[in-house]
């Protein structure tokens, strides 16, 4: 059960103190506080865990300081979409709003190789009106002999260049909780010129200790990828780990499933799950066409498969596109064959805009149909 308290209530308010005293007296019930910073209000939500079956929704709604009560199903208590659940589903980080109703493209380098390529990438993004990017510093590689990423050594120049070109959010995979500290230190050292979204890669979707560590911090939002060999339910539970620890600023990414059934694509594209995740949870949904398709293959109509599947995800309502670009793919240290070229950036963005407009028209058509 979730109690949504009156906006901007403070821990010193008489009503808050009374409420907490009462909740503390309920046998077998634990109260966990979640603070949600909205655009206008500070919201406090109290998650009641344990023996909540006997609690009456109407009675709980009458408690001091309580504005609304949601009885949640067992699954995805924090991130789930429950019956009668009107909790907000968006958050703003470093001036950029993320929600189930808008769309951002995160085009960038799969792996940071050198400052020249980072600068060329950032410059192209700025020229095309973009404020988000992806930059891989810590790379989880199949082979121990493959390039593992420059790690903390590249962070200062990546952050400085982001600031120089007006980039507000960089999604960056971390593979160990110590990387959070390294990122914080590098941001501090460079004067916080940009923001970072911590990325949990598909290989770490069920690394529960990493999830707990990332969930315990509130400074950075999180992009969690679907595990490539587990069920959707298992991956959504992994996302819930982050939220249950206190960080509900979570975006869920589809990136294809590992099975030969998807050949010749690198992974079986699973973007038909965009509406499913939207129905089950309140998380914004990201699609990663690059790691799904894994190549620049194209059809006789000149459209690359990467762009076809991007359009398929966007027309289904995706809220974020994570896509590999590189100024010189043949020299890229990781995933060059799937990277798009900088000159393809405006073309890619236009193609995404066409698909987004089609999605918005479809929504209107559906709303008109319901209303008729
Ligand atoms: C990535 O986005 O760089 C990446 C490694 O993706 P995934 O975890 O989906 O394989
Ligand atoms: Mn990659």
PDB file of C-alpha atoms and ligand atoms in Angstrom, residues 109-111 134 136 138-140 173 199-205 223 225-226 228 254-256 266-267 288 291 322 324 334-335 338, ligand 1:
ATOM      1  CA  UNK A 109      29.865   6.713 -28.820  1.00  0.00           C
ATOM      2  CA  UNK A 110      29.471   3.104 -27.763  1.00  0.00           C
ATOM      3  CA  UNK A 111      32.962   3.446 -26.282  1.00  0.00           C
ATOM      4  CA  UNK A 134      25.803   8.174 -24.708  1.00  0.00           C
ATOM      5  CA  UNK A 136      30.901   4.334 -22.784  1.00  0.00           C
ATOM      6  CA  UNK A 138      33.532   1.264 -18.561  1.00  0.00           C
ATOM      7  CA  UNK A 139      32.934  -1.468 -21.144  1.00  0.00           C
ATOM      8  CA  UNK A 140      31.832  -4.981 -20.181  1.00  0.00           C
ATOM      9  CA  UNK A 173      27.356   2.275 -18.198  1.00  0.00           C
ATOM     10  CA  UNK A 199      23.486   2.722 -17.183  1.00  0.00           C
ATOM     11  CA  UNK A 200      23.099  -0.890 -16.046  1.00  0.00           C
ATOM     12  CA  UNK A 201      24.047  -3.077 -18.994  1.00  0.00           C
ATOM     13  CA  UNK A 202      22.257  -6.239 -20.045  1.00  0.00           C
ATOM     14  CA  UNK A 203      24.997  -8.397 -18.526  1.00  0.00           C
ATOM     15  CA  UNK A 204      24.403  -6.815 -15.118  1.00  0.00           C
ATOM     16  CA  UNK A 205      20.610  -6.641 -15.093  1.00  0.00           C
ATOM     17  CA  UNK A 223      18.919   3.497 -17.348  1.00  0.00           C
ATOM     18  CA  UNK A 225      18.728  -2.577 -19.820  1.00  0.00           C
ATOM     19  CA  UNK A 226      16.554  -5.643 -20.123  1.00  0.00           C
ATOM     20  CA  UNK A 228      19.214 -10.518 -22.745  1.00  0.00           C
ATOM     21  CA  UNK A 254      14.810  -2.824 -24.591  1.00  0.00           C
ATOM     22  CA  UNK A 255      17.935  -3.930 -26.482  1.00  0.00           C
ATOM     23  CA  UNK A 256      17.005  -7.237 -28.088  1.00  0.00           C
ATOM     24  CA  UNK A 266      22.706  -9.452 -33.496  1.00  0.00           C
ATOM     25  CA  UNK A 267      19.731  -9.919 -31.144  1.00  0.00           C
ATOM     26  CA  UNK A 288      18.503   0.519 -28.327  1.00  0.00           C
ATOM     27  CA  UNK A 291      22.749  -3.375 -30.041  1.00  0.00           C
ATOM     28  CA  UNK A 322      19.969   4.984 -27.412  1.00  0.00           C
ATOM     29  CA  UNK A 324      25.629   4.292 -31.566  1.00  0.00           C
ATOM     30  CA  UNK A 334      34.001  -1.271 -29.899  1.00  0.00           C
ATOM     31  CA  UNK A 335      30.987  -1.989 -32.139  1.00  0.00           C
ATOM     32  CA  UNK A 338      26.800  -0.946 -36.130  1.00  0.00           C
TER      33      UNK A 338
HETATM   34  C1  LIG B   1      26.023  -0.591 -24.493  1.00  0.00           C
HETATM   35  O1  LIG B   1      24.961   0.063 -24.551  1.00  0.00           O
HETATM   36  O2  LIG B   1      27.136  -0.101 -24.708  1.00  0.00           O
HETATM   37  C2  LIG B   1      25.970  -2.030 -24.178  1.00  0.00           C
HETATM   38  C3  LIG B   1      27.057  -2.711 -23.841  1.00  0.00           C
HETATM   39  O3  LIG B   1      24.740  -2.520 -24.297  1.00  0.00           O
HETATM   40  P1  LIG B   1      24.134  -3.883 -23.724  1.00  0.00           P
HETATM   41  O4  LIG B   1      24.324  -3.863 -22.236  1.00  0.00           O
HETATM   42  O5  LIG B   1      22.693  -3.788 -24.136  1.00  0.00           O
HETATM   43  O6  LIG B   1      24.851  -5.011 -24.412  1.00  0.00           O
END
